[in-house]
mmCIF file of C-alpha atoms in Angstrom:
data_model
loop_
_atom_site.group_PDB
_atom_site.id
_atom_site.type_symbol
_atom_site.label_atom_id
_atom_site.label_comp_id
_atom_site.label_asym_id
_atom_site.label_seq_id
_atom_site.Cartn_x
_atom_site.Cartn_y
_atom_site.Cartn_z
ATOM 1 C CA GLY A 1 -25.236 -52.445 -15.310
ATOM 2 C CA GLU A 2 -25.720 -48.863 -16.391
ATOM 3 C CA PRO A 3 -26.435 -45.883 -13.989
ATOM 4 C CA VAL A 4 -30.215 -45.879 -13.452
ATOM 5 C CA ALA A 5 -30.837 -42.593 -11.465
ATOM 6 C CA ALA A 6 -31.604 -40.566 -14.555
ATOM 7 C CA THR A 7 -34.404 -43.094 -15.685
ATOM 8 C CA LEU A 8 -36.261 -43.198 -12.453
ATOM 9 C CA GLY A 9 -38.859 -40.477 -13.455
ATOM 10 C CA GLN A 10 -39.741 -42.231 -16.761
ATOM 11 C CA GLY A 11 -42.664 -44.020 -15.275
ATOM 12 C CA THR A 12 -44.232 -47.376 -16.421
ATOM 13 C CA ALA A 13 -46.448 -46.365 -19.331
ATOM 14 C CA GLY A 14 -46.126 -48.850 -22.146
ATOM 15 C CA LEU A 15 -44.395 -51.457 -20.082
ATOM 16 C CA ARG A 16 -45.609 -55.037 -20.362
ATOM 17 C CA ILE A 17 -46.359 -56.243 -16.759
ATOM 18 C CA GLY A 18 -47.134 -59.874 -15.788
ATOM 19 C CA VAL A 19 -48.725 -60.882 -12.480
ATOM 20 C CA LEU A 20 -47.306 -64.186 -11.517
ATOM 21 C CA GLY A 21 -49.980 -66.625 -10.527
ATOM 22 C CA GLY A 22 -49.916 -70.426 -10.024
ATOM 23 C CA TYR A 23 -47.234 -71.194 -7.386
ATOM 24 C CA PHE A 24 -46.933 -67.593 -6.409
ATOM 25 C CA ALA A 25 -50.705 -67.270 -5.690
ATOM 26 C CA ASP A 26 -51.098 -70.689 -4.056
ATOM 27 C CA ASN A 27 -48.407 -69.910 -1.620
ATOM 28 C CA ALA A 28 -49.574 -66.615 -0.559
ATOM 29 C CA LEU A 29 -52.487 -65.496 1.997
ATOM 30 C CA PRO A 30 -55.227 -63.120 0.423
ATOM 31 C CA GLU A 31 -53.576 -60.182 1.999
ATOM 32 C CA ALA A 32 -50.314 -60.931 0.104
ATOM 33 C CA ARG A 33 -52.205 -61.313 -3.214
ATOM 34 C CA ALA A 34 -54.095 -58.168 -2.407
ATOM 35 C CA ALA A 35 -50.836 -56.299 -2.000
ATOM 36 C CA VAL A 36 -49.705 -57.437 -5.545
ATOM 37 C CA ALA A 37 -53.087 -56.367 -7.021
ATOM 38 C CA ARG A 38 -52.674 -52.957 -5.427
ATOM 39 C CA VAL A 39 -49.332 -52.636 -7.015
ATOM 40 C CA ALA A 40 -50.681 -53.653 -10.386
ATOM 41 C CA GLN A 41 -53.492 -51.172 -10.320
ATOM 42 C CA ALA A 42 -51.154 -48.432 -9.201
ATOM 43 C CA LEU A 43 -48.683 -48.914 -11.969
ATOM 44 C CA GLY A 44 -51.347 -48.301 -14.655
ATOM 45 C CA ALA A 45 -49.701 -50.425 -17.165
ATOM 46 C CA GLU A 46 -50.935 -53.394 -19.288
ATOM 47 C CA VAL A 47 -51.111 -56.189 -16.701
ATOM 48 C CA GLU A 48 -51.575 -59.962 -17.512
ATOM 49 C CA PRO A 49 -51.733 -62.967 -15.398
ATOM 50 C CA VAL A 50 -48.837 -65.337 -16.171
ATOM 51 C CA GLU A 51 -47.475 -68.593 -14.829
ATOM 52 C CA LEU A 52 -43.898 -69.487 -14.465
ATOM 53 C CA SER A 53 -43.135 -73.230 -15.107
ATOM 54 C CA LEU A 54 -40.723 -75.335 -13.011
ATOM 55 C CA VAL A 55 -40.927 -72.995 -10.047
ATOM 56 C CA GLU A 56 -41.204 -75.853 -7.465
ATOM 57 C CA ALA A 57 -38.375 -77.780 -9.004
ATOM 58 C CA GLY A 58 -36.293 -74.692 -9.245
ATOM 59 C CA ARG A 59 -36.823 -73.785 -5.555
ATOM 60 C CA ALA A 60 -36.004 -77.444 -4.427
ATOM 61 C CA ALA A 61 -32.853 -77.335 -6.654
ATOM 62 C CA ALA A 62 -31.967 -73.901 -5.118
ATOM 63 C CA PHE A 63 -32.495 -75.276 -1.550
ATOM 64 C CA LEU A 64 -30.192 -78.162 -2.208
ATOM 65 C CA ILE A 65 -27.493 -76.143 -3.972
ATOM 66 C CA THR A 66 -27.433 -73.326 -1.189
ATOM 67 C CA ASN A 67 -27.263 -75.723 1.595
ATOM 68 C CA ALA A 68 -24.476 -77.631 -0.038
ATOM 69 C CA GLU A 69 -22.558 -74.533 -0.660
ATOM 70 C CA ALA A 70 -23.091 -73.278 2.975
ATOM 71 C CA GLY A 71 -21.997 -76.678 4.187
ATOM 72 C CA ALA A 72 -18.707 -76.605 2.261
ATOM 73 C CA LEU A 73 -18.126 -72.870 3.201
ATOM 74 C CA HIS A 74 -18.348 -73.610 6.951
ATOM 75 C CA LEU A 75 -17.004 -77.089 7.082
ATOM 76 C CA ASP A 76 -13.625 -76.323 8.704
ATOM 77 C CA ASN A 77 -15.357 -74.193 11.408
ATOM 78 C CA LEU A 78 -17.905 -77.082 11.963
ATOM 79 C CA ARG A 79 -15.083 -79.370 12.595
ATOM 80 C CA THR A 80 -13.251 -77.277 15.095
ATOM 81 C CA ARG A 81 -15.730 -74.682 16.478
ATOM 82 C CA ALA A 82 -19.228 -76.490 16.221
ATOM 83 C CA ALA A 83 -20.454 -75.087 19.609
ATOM 84 C CA ASP A 84 -19.889 -71.554 18.338
ATOM 85 C CA PHE A 85 -22.658 -71.832 15.848
ATOM 86 C CA GLU A 86 -26.313 -71.154 16.566
ATOM 87 C CA PRO A 87 -27.903 -74.709 16.768
ATOM 88 C CA LEU A 88 -30.428 -74.499 13.950
ATOM 89 C CA SER A 89 -27.788 -72.940 11.645
ATOM 90 C CA ARG A 90 -25.214 -75.576 12.718
ATOM 91 C CA ASP A 91 -27.544 -78.461 11.930
ATOM 92 C CA ARG A 92 -28.426 -76.967 8.582
ATOM 93 C CA PHE A 93 -24.837 -76.413 7.657
ATOM 94 C CA LEU A 94 -23.917 -79.989 8.758
ATOM 95 C CA ALA A 95 -26.802 -81.429 6.690
ATOM 96 C CA GLY A 96 -25.605 -79.463 3.650
ATOM 97 C CA ALA A 97 -22.089 -80.726 4.141
ATOM 98 C CA LEU A 98 -23.404 -84.352 3.790
ATOM 99 C CA ILE A 99 -25.150 -83.824 0.538
ATOM 100 C CA PRO A 100 -23.685 -85.994 -2.304
ATOM 101 C CA ALA A 101 -21.999 -84.211 -5.223
ATOM 102 C CA ALA A 102 -24.075 -86.071 -7.638
ATOM 103 C CA TRP A 103 -27.240 -84.517 -6.159
ATOM 104 C CA VAL A 104 -25.790 -81.139 -6.388
ATOM 105 C CA ALA A 105 -24.840 -81.749 -10.107
ATOM 106 C CA ARG A 106 -28.328 -82.731 -10.856
ATOM 107 C CA ALA A 107 -29.817 -79.778 -8.978
ATOM 108 C CA GLN A 108 -27.748 -77.417 -11.083
ATOM 109 C CA ARG A 109 -28.996 -78.871 -14.220
ATOM 110 C CA VAL A 110 -32.660 -78.249 -12.917
ATOM 111 C CA ARG A 111 -31.835 -74.804 -12.110
ATOM 112 C CA SER A 112 -30.548 -74.295 -15.571
ATOM 113 C CA ARG A 113 -33.729 -75.514 -17.160
ATOM 114 C CA TYR A 114 -35.807 -73.368 -14.704
ATOM 115 C CA ALA A 115 -33.625 -70.264 -15.583
ATOM 116 C CA HIS A 116 -34.329 -70.906 -19.313
ATOM 117 C CA ALA A 117 -38.080 -71.214 -18.564
ATOM 118 C CA ALA A 118 -37.910 -67.773 -16.742
ATOM 119 C CA ALA A 119 -36.015 -66.172 -19.569
ATOM 120 C CA ARG A 120 -38.723 -67.167 -22.012
ATOM 121 C CA VAL A 121 -41.481 -65.519 -19.864
ATOM 122 C CA LEU A 122 -39.232 -62.327 -19.460
ATOM 123 C CA ALA A 123 -38.919 -62.114 -23.279
ATOM 124 C CA ARG A 124 -42.697 -61.320 -23.320
ATOM 125 C CA TYR A 125 -42.798 -59.058 -20.227
ATOM 126 C CA ASP A 126 -40.865 -56.067 -19.099
ATOM 127 C CA LEU A 127 -41.672 -56.822 -15.314
ATOM 128 C CA LEU A 128 -43.172 -59.556 -13.264
ATOM 129 C CA LEU A 129 -45.028 -59.001 -10.023
ATOM 130 C CA ALA A 130 -45.241 -61.412 -7.011
ATOM 131 C CA PRO A 131 -45.705 -61.384 -3.297
ATOM 132 C CA ALA A 132 -42.370 -61.322 -1.402
ATOM 133 C CA THR A 133 -43.618 -63.400 1.474
ATOM 134 C CA PRO A 134 -46.672 -65.496 2.023
ATOM 135 C CA CYS A 135 -47.960 -63.317 4.854
ATOM 136 C CA ALA A 136 -47.306 -60.167 6.822
ATOM 137 C CA ALA A 137 -44.574 -60.044 9.431
ATOM 138 C CA THR A 138 -45.541 -62.375 12.393
ATOM 139 C CA PRO A 139 -44.956 -61.625 16.126
ATOM 140 C CA ILE A 140 -41.515 -62.353 17.503
ATOM 141 C CA GLY A 141 -41.265 -66.063 18.673
ATOM 142 C CA THR A 142 -43.769 -67.317 16.027
ATOM 143 C CA GLU A 143 -42.768 -70.797 14.916
ATOM 144 C CA ARG A 144 -45.744 -71.993 12.691
ATOM 145 C CA PHE A 145 -48.282 -70.339 10.556
ATOM 146 C CA ASP A 146 -51.322 -71.324 8.493
ATOM 147 C CA LEU A 147 -50.972 -70.960 4.617
ATOM 148 C CA ASN A 148 -54.322 -71.522 3.028
ATOM 149 C CA GLY A 149 -55.204 -74.453 5.256
ATOM 150 C CA ARG A 150 -51.588 -75.903 5.589
ATOM 151 C CA ASP A 151 -49.828 -75.685 8.973
ATOM 152 C CA LEU A 152 -46.236 -74.951 8.192
ATOM 153 C CA PRO A 153 -43.039 -73.993 10.038
ATOM 154 C CA LEU A 154 -42.464 -70.396 9.617
ATOM 155 C CA ARG A 155 -38.730 -70.033 9.354
ATOM 156 C CA PRO A 156 -38.078 -72.273 6.206
ATOM 157 C CA ASN A 157 -41.192 -71.152 4.485
ATOM 158 C CA MET A 158 -40.826 -67.271 4.566
ATOM 159 C CA GLY A 159 -38.585 -67.617 1.457
ATOM 160 C CA LEU A 160 -41.169 -69.691 -0.497
ATOM 161 C CA LEU A 161 -41.704 -66.643 -2.952
ATOM 162 C CA THR A 162 -38.260 -65.021 -3.046
ATOM 163 C CA GLN A 163 -35.919 -68.172 -3.396
ATOM 164 C CA PRO A 164 -37.369 -69.152 -6.847
ATOM 165 C CA ILE A 165 -36.388 -65.718 -8.104
ATOM 166 C CA SER A 166 -33.113 -65.157 -6.321
ATOM 167 C CA CYS A 167 -31.789 -68.688 -7.200
ATOM 168 C CA ILE A 168 -31.525 -67.688 -11.013
ATOM 169 C CA GLY A 169 -30.076 -64.148 -10.342
ATOM 170 C CA LEU A 170 -32.892 -62.057 -11.617
ATOM 171 C CA PRO A 171 -32.940 -58.445 -10.401
ATOM 172 C CA VAL A 172 -35.578 -57.582 -8.063
ATOM 173 C CA CYS A 173 -36.752 -54.522 -6.127
ATOM 174 C CA SER A 174 -39.159 -55.583 -3.118
ATOM 175 C CA VAL A 175 -41.292 -52.690 -2.073
ATOM 176 C CA PRO A 176 -43.225 -52.393 1.197
ATOM 177 C CA VAL A 177 -46.871 -51.968 0.245
ATOM 178 C CA TRP A 178 -49.421 -50.364 2.543
ATOM 179 C CA GLY A 179 -53.100 -50.857 2.536
ATOM 180 C CA ALA A 180 -53.626 -54.635 2.039
ATOM 181 C CA HIS A 181 -53.117 -55.330 5.816
ATOM 182 C CA PRO A 182 -54.643 -53.357 8.599
ATOM 183 C CA THR A 183 -51.396 -52.287 10.368
ATOM 184 C CA LEU A 184 -48.433 -53.837 8.497
ATOM 185 C CA PRO A 185 -46.831 -53.438 5.009
ATOM 186 C CA LEU A 186 -46.524 -56.495 2.784
ATOM 187 C CA GLY A 187 -43.647 -56.952 0.320
ATOM 188 C CA VAL A 188 -44.207 -57.134 -3.348
ATOM 189 C CA GLN A 189 -41.380 -58.194 -5.692
ATOM 190 C CA LEU A 190 -40.828 -56.161 -9.005
ATOM 191 C CA ILE A 191 -38.834 -58.638 -11.019
ATOM 192 C CA ALA A 192 -37.010 -57.784 -14.135
ATOM 193 C CA ALA A 193 -34.908 -59.484 -16.697
ATOM 194 C CA PRO A 194 -31.154 -59.786 -16.234
ATOM 195 C CA TRP A 195 -29.415 -56.308 -16.434
ATOM 196 C CA ARG A 196 -32.849 -54.510 -16.329
ATOM 197 C CA GLU A 197 -32.703 -53.152 -12.815
ATOM 198 C CA ASP A 198 -33.750 -49.857 -14.269
ATOM 199 C CA LEU A 199 -37.185 -51.118 -15.048
ATOM 200 C CA ALA A 200 -37.755 -52.478 -11.474
ATOM 201 C CA LEU A 201 -36.487 -49.134 -9.865
ATOM 202 C CA ARG A 202 -38.755 -47.111 -12.192
ATOM 203 C CA ALA A 203 -41.755 -49.008 -11.017
ATOM 204 C CA ALA A 204 -40.687 -48.601 -7.407
ATOM 205 C CA ALA A 205 -40.289 -44.747 -8.034
ATOM 206 C CA VAL A 206 -43.913 -44.787 -9.298
ATOM 207 C CA LEU A 207 -45.274 -46.546 -6.323
ATOM 208 C CA GLU A 208 -43.343 -44.314 -3.956
ATOM 209 C CA ALA A 209 -44.659 -41.264 -5.519
ATOM 210 C CA ALA A 210 -48.141 -42.407 -5.264
ATOM 211 C CA GLY A 211 -47.742 -43.331 -1.551
ATOM 212 C CA ILE A 212 -48.455 -47.013 -2.348
ATOM 213 C CA CYS A 213 -44.987 -48.058 -0.842
ATOM 214 C CA GLN A 214 -43.250 -46.306 2.016
ATOM 215 C CA ALA A 215 -40.455 -47.403 4.311
ATOM 216 C CA PRO A 216 -41.956 -48.697 7.652
ATOM 217 C CA VAL A 217 -40.011 -46.454 9.850
ATOM 218 C CA ALA A 218 -40.734 -43.273 11.732
ATOM 219 C CA SER A 219 -39.952 -39.987 10.213
ATOM 220 C CA LEU A 220 -36.773 -38.307 11.668
#
């Protein structure tokens, strides 16, 4: 892509911004949805609710593809140094190595259809907003969490909202948003069309200048 530093001060006036609902709202706690609403308001642009089709199928395809690729990548070491792997990672890689090639090929076709659906949405919008995680950061050692009445394992579900975006290669700037949770920031994804990182970063610059997003670290 082109250098974007010179564009960061251009703001977001005139941009068409969609707030992803449906899957992205259903799989987020109220605090995560509130963070998205806070971002939408701060950007001061024309904001519309929008749904992205095939999201669940796209995430399922991505999950299968990435696990198959990881299994293939680590296969030699799994054969010779299995004890050196962290147990949960080892089990996931072993499962991925056993996925049939026909399943992977089908998943790639599903991912392609999903990518085309996303491209149609991004032809109408300059940016899309969505939560980055279903909830705020949990205490160390947490294994399960409640997601709108569903008791879910934490580790595989923290990527519920990012994997459907990353699997089709869209540029994203995830910003830490304060004010929607009493003590912690919540991530919000600023999603742009391919090669339009500049738009996501322009929006992030607006949020930073407004104090909506700040790095959660102590000042030095």
